MMTF fields as JSON, N, C-alpha, C and O atoms, coordinates in Angstrom:
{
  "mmtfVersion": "1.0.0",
  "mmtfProducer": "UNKNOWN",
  "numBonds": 439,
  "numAtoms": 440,
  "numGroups": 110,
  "numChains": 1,
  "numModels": 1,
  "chainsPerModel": [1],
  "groupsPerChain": [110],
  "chainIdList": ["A"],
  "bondAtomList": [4, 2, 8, 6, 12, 10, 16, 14, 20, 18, 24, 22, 28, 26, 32, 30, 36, 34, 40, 38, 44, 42, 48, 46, 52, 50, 56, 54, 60, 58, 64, 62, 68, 66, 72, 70, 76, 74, 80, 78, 84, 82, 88, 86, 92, 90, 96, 94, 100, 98, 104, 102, 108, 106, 112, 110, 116, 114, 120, 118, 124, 122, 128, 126, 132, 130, 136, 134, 140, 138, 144, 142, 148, 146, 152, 150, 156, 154, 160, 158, 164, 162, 168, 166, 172, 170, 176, 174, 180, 178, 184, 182, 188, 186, 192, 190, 196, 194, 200, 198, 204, 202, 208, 206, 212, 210, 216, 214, 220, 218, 224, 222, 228, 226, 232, 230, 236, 234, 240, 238, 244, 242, 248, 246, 252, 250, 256, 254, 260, 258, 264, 262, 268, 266, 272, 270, 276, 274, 280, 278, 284, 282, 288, 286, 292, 290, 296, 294, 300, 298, 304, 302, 308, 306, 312, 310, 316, 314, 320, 318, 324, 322, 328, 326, 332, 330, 336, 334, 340, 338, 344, 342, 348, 346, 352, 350, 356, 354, 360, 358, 364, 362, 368, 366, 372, 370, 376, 374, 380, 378, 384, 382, 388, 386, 392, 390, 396, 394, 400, 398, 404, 402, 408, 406, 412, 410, 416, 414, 420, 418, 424, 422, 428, 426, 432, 430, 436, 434],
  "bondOrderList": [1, 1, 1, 1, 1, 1, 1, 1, 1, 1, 1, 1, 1, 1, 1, 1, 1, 1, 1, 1, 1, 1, 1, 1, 1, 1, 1, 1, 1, 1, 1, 1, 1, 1, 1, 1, 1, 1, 1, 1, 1, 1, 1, 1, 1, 1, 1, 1, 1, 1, 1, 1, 1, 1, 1, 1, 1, 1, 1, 1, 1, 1, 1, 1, 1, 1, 1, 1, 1, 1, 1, 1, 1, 1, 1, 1, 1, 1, 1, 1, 1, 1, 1, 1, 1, 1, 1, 1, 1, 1, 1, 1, 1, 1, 1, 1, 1, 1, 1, 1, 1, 1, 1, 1, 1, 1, 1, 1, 1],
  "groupList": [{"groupName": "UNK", "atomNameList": ["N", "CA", "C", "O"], "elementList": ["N", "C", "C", "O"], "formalChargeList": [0, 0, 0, 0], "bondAtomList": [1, 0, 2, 1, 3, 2], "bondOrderList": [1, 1, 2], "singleLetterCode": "X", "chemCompType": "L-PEPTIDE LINKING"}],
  "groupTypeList": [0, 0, 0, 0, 0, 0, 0, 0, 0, 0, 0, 0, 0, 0, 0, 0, 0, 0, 0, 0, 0, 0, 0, 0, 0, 0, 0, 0, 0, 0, 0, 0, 0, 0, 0, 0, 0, 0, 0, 0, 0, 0, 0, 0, 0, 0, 0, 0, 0, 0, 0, 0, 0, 0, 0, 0, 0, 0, 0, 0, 0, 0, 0, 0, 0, 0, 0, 0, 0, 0, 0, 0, 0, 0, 0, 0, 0, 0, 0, 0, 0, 0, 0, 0, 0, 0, 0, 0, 0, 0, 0, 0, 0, 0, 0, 0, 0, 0, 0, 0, 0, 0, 0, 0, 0, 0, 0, 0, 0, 0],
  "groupIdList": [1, 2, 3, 4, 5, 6, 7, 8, 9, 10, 11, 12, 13, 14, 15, 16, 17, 18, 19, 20, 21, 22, 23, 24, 25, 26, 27, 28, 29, 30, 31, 32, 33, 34, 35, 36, 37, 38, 39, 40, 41, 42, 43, 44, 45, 46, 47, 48, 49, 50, 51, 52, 53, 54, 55, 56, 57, 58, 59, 60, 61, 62, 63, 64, 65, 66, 67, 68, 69, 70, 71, 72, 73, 74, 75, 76, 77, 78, 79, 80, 81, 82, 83, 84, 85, 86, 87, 88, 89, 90, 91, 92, 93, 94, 95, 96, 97, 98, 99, 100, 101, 102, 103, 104, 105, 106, 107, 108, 109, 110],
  "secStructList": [7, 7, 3, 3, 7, 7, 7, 7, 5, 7, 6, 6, 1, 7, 5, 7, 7, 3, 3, 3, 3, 3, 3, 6, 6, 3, 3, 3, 3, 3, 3, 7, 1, 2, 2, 2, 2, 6, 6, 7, 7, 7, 2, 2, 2, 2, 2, 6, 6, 1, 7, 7, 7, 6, 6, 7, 7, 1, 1, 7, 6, 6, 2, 2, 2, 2, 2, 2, 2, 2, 2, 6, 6, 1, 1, 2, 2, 2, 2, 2, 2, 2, 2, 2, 2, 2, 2, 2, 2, 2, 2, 2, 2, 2, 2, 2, 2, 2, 2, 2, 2, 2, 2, 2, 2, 2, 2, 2, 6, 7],
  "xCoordList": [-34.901, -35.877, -36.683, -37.08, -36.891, -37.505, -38.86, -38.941, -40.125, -41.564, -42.082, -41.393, -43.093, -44.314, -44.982, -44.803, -45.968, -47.618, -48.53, -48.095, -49.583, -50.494, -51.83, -51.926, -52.566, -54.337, -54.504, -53.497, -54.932, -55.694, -57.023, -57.482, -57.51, -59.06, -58.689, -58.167, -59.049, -59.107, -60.667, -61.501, -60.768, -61.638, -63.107, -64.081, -63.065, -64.815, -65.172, -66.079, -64.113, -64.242, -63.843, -64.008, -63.187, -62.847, -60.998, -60.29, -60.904, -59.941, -58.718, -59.296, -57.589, -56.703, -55.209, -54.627, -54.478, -53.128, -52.449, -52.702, -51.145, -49.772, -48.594, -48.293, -48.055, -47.048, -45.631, -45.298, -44.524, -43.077, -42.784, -43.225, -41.815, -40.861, -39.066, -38.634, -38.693, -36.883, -36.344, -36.843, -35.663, -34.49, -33.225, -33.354, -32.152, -31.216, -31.13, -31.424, -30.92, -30.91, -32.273, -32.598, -32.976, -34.902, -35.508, -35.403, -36.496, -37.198, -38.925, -39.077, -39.718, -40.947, -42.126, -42.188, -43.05, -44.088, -45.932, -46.556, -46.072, -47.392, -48.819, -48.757, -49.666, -51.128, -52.1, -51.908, -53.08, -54.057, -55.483, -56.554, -54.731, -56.273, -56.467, -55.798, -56.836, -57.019, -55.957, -55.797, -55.3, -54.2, -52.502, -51.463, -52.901, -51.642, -51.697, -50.666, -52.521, -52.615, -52.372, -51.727, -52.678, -52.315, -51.107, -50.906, -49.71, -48.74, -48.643, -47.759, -49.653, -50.132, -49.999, -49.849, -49.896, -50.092, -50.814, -51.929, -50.259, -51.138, -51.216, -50.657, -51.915, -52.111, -51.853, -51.024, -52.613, -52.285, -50.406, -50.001, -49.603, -48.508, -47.928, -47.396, -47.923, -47.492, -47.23, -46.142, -48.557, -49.175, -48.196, -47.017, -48.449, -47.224, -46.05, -45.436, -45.472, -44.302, -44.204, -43.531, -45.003, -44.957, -45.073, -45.01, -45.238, -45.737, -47.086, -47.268, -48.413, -49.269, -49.878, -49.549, -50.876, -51.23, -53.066, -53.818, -53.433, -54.511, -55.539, -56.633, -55.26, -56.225, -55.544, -55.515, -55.127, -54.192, -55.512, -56.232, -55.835, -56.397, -56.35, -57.241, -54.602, -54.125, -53.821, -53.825, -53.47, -53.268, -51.087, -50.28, -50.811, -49.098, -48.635, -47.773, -49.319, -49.041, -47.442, -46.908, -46.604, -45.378, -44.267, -43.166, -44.948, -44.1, -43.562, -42.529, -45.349, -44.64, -43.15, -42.588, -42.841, -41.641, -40.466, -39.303, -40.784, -39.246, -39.253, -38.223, -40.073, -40.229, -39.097, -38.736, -38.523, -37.546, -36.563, -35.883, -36.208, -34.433, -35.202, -34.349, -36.42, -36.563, -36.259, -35.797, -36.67, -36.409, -35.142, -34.67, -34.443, -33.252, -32.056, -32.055, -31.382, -30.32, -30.741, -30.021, -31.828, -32.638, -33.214, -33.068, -33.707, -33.844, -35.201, -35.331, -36.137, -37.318, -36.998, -37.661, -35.431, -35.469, -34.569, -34.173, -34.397, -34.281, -34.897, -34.666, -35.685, -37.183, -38.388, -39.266, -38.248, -38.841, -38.372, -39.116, -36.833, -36.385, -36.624, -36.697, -36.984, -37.062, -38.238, -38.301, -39.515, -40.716, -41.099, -42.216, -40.218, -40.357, -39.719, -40.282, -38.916, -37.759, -38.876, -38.812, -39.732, -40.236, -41.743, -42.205, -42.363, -43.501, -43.016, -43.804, -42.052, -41.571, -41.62, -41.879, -41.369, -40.817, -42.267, -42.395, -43.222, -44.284, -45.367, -46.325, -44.74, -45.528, -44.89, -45.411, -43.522, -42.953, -43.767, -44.35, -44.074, -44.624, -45.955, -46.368, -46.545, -47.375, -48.079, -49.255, -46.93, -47.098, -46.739, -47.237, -45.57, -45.368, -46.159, -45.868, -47.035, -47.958, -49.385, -50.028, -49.783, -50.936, -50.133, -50.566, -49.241, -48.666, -48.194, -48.144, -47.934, -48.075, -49.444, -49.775, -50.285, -51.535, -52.165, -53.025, -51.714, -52.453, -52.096, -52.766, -50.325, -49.581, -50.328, -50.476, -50.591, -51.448, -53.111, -53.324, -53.925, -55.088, -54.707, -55.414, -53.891, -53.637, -53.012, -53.34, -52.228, -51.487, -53.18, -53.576, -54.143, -55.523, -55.866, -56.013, -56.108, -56.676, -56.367, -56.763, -55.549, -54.844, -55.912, -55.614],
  "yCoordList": [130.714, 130.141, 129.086, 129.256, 128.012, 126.832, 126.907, 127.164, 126.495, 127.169, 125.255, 124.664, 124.817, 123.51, 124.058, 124.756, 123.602, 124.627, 123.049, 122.162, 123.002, 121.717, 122.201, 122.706, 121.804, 121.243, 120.667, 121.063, 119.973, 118.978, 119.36, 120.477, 118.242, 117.873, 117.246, 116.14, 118.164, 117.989, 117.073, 117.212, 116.166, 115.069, 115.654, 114.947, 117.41, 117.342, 118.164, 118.98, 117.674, 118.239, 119.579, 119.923, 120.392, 121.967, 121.325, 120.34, 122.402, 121.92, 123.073, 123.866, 123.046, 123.63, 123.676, 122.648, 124.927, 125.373, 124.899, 125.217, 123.794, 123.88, 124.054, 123.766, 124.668, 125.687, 125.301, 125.84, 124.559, 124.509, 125.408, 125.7, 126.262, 126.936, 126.851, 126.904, 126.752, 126.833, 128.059, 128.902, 128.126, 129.337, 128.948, 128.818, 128.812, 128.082, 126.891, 125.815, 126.794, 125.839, 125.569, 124.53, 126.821, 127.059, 126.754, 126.918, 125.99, 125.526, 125.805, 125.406, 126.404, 126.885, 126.178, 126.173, 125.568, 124.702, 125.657, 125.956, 125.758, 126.468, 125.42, 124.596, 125.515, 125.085, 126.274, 127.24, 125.866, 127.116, 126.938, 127.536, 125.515, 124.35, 125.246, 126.277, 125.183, 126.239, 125.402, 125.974, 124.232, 123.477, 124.237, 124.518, 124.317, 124.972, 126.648, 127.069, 127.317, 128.403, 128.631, 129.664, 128.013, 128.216, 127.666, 127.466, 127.057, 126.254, 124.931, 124.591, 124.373, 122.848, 121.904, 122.24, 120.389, 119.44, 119.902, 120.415, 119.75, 119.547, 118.244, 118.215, 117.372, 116.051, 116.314, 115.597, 117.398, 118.138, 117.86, 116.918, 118.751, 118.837, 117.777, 117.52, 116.533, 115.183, 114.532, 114.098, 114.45, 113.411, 114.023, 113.703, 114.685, 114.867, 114.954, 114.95, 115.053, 114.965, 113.451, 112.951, 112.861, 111.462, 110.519, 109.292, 111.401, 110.905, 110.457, 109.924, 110.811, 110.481, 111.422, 112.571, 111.199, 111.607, 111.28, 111.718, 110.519, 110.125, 111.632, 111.829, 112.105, 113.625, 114.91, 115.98, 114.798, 115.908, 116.138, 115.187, 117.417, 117.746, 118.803, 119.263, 119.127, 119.873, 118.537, 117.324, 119.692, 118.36, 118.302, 118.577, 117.784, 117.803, 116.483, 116.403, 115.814, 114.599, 114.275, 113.467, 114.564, 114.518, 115.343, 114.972, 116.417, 117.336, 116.67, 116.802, 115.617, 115.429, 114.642, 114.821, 113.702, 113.263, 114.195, 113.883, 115.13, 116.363, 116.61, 117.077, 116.417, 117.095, 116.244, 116.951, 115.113, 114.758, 115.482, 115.974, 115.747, 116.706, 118.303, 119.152, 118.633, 120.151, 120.276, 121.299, 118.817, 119.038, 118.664, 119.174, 117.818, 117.695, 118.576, 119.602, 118.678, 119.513, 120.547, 121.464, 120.465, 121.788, 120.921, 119.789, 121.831, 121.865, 120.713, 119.677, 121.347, 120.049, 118.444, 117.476, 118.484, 117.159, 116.604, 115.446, 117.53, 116.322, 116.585, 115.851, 117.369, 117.723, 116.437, 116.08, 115.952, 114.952, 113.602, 112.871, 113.377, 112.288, 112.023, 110.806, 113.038, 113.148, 112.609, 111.466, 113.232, 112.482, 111.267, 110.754, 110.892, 109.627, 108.564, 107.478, 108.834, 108.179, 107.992, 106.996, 108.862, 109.203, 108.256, 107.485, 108.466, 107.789, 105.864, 104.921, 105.841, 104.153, 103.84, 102.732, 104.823, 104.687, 104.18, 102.963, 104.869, 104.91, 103.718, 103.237, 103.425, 101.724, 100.936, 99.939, 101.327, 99.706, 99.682, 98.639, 101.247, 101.072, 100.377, 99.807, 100.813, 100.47, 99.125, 98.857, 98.089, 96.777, 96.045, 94.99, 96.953, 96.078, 96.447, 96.035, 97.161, 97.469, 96.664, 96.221, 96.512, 95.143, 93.926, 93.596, 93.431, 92.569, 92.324, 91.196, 93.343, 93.052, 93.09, 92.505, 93.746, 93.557, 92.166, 91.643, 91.695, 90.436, 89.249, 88.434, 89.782, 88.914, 89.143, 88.274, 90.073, 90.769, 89.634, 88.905, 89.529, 89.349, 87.621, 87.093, 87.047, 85.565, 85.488, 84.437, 86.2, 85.569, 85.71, 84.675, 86.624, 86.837, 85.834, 85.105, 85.275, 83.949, 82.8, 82.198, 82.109, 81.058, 80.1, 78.941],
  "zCoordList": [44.223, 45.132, 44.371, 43.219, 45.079, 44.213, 45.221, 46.422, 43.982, 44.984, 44.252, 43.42, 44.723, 44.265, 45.033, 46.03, 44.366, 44.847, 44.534, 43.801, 45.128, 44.832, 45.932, 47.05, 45.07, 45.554, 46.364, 46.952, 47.049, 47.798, 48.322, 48.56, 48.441, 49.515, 50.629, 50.77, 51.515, 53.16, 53.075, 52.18, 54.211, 54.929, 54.503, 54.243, 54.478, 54.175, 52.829, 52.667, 51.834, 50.902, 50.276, 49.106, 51.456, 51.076, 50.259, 50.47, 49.432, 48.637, 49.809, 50.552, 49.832, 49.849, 49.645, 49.298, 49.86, 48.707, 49.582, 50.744, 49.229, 49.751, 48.827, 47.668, 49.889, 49.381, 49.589, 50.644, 49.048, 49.303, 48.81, 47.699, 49.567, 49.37, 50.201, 51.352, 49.312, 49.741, 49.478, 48.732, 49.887, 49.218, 50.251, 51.468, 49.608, 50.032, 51.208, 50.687, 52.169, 52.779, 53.643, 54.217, 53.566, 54.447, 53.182, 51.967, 54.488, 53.433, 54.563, 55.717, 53.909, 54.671, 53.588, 52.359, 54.698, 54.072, 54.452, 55.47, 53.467, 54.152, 53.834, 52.921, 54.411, 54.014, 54.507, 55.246, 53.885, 54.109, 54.791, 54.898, 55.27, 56.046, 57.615, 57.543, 58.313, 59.745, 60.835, 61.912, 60.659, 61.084, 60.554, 61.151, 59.384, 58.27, 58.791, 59.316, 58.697, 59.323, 60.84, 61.023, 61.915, 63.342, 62.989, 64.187, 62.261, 62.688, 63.558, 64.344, 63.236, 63.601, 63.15, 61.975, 63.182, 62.718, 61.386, 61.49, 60.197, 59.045, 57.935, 56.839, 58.428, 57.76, 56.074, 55.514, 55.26, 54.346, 54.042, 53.361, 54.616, 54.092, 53.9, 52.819, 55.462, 55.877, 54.789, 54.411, 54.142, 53.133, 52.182, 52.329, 51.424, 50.284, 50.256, 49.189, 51.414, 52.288, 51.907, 51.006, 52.771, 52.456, 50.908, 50.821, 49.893, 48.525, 48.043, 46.948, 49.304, 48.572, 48.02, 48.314, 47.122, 45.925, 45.889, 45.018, 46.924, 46.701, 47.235, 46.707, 47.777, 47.469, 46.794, 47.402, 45.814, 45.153, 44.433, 44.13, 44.157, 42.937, 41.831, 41.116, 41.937, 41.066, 40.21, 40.417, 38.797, 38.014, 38.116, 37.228, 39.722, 39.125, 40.163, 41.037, 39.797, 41.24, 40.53, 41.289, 39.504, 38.976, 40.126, 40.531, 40.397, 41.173, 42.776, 43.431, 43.06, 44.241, 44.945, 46.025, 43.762, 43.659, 43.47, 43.727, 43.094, 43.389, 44.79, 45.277, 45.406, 47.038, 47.943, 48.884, 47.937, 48.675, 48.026, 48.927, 47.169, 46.604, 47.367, 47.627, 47.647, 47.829, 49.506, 50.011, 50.414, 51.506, 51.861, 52.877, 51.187, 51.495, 52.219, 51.539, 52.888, 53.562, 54.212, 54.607, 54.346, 55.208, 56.854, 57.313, 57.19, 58.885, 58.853, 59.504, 57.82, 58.137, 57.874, 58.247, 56.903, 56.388, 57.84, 57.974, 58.689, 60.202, 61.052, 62.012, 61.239, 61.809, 61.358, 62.143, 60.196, 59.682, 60.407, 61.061, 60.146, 61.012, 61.779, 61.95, 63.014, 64.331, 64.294, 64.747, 63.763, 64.065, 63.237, 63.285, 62.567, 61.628, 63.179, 63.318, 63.931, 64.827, 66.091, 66.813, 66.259, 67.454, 67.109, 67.949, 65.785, 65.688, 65.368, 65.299, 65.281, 65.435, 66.772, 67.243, 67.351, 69.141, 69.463, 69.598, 69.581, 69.875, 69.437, 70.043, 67.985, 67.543, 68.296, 68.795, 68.498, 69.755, 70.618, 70.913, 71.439, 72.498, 72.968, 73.978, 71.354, 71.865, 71.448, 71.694, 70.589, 70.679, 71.982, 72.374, 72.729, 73.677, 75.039, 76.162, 74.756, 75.872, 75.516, 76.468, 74.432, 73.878, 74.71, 75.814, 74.285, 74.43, 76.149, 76.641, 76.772, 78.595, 79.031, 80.062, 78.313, 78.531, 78.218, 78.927, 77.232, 77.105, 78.412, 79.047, 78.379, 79.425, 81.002, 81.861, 81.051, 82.85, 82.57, 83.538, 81.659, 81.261, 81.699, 82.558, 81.236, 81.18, 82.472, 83.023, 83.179, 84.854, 85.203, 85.738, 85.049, 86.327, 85.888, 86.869, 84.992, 84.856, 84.748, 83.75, 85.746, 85.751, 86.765, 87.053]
}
């Protein structure tokens, strides 16, 4: 079983634990923020998921770069896709909804 453990500071300063764990192809992510605990959105995990580092405050911001080989071939690493696929969807949308909006704003005022 391969475990990374890390620190962070949540928005008002409370520090809390995230937790990778794999064991063969599962791979279970915990946080201990009250988001990470109900099974919610946890901005917490995202972020290191994502590689940042700017609220880590364990000392292993090294580790977080092993974390793409830990999610790899497991269920979250296309669980991830999906909402990586789905939150692009949603910037189209919602440039091209500024953008008919501006177009609606300019026909009223002709």
């Amino acid at each position: 079983m391969a475990r990374l453990e890390f620190t962070v500071e949540g928005s008002q300063g409370d520090a809390y634990h995230v937790l990778f764990e794999r064991d063969g192809s599962n791979l279970n992510v915990f946080c201990d923020c009250k988001a990470g605990l109900n099974g919610l959105y946890c901005k917490h995990r995202f972020a290191l998921m994502d590689g940042d580092v700017s609220r880590l405050l364990s000392d292993n911001a090294t580790d977080v770069s092993r974390l793409p080989k830990l999610i790899a071939g497991t269920d979250v690493e296309a669980a991830i896709a999906d909402y990586r696929e789905a939150e692009a969807a949603h910037e189209r949308a919602n440039k091209a909804l500024k953008s008919a909006k501006k177009k609606l704003a300019k026909a009223m005022h002709r």
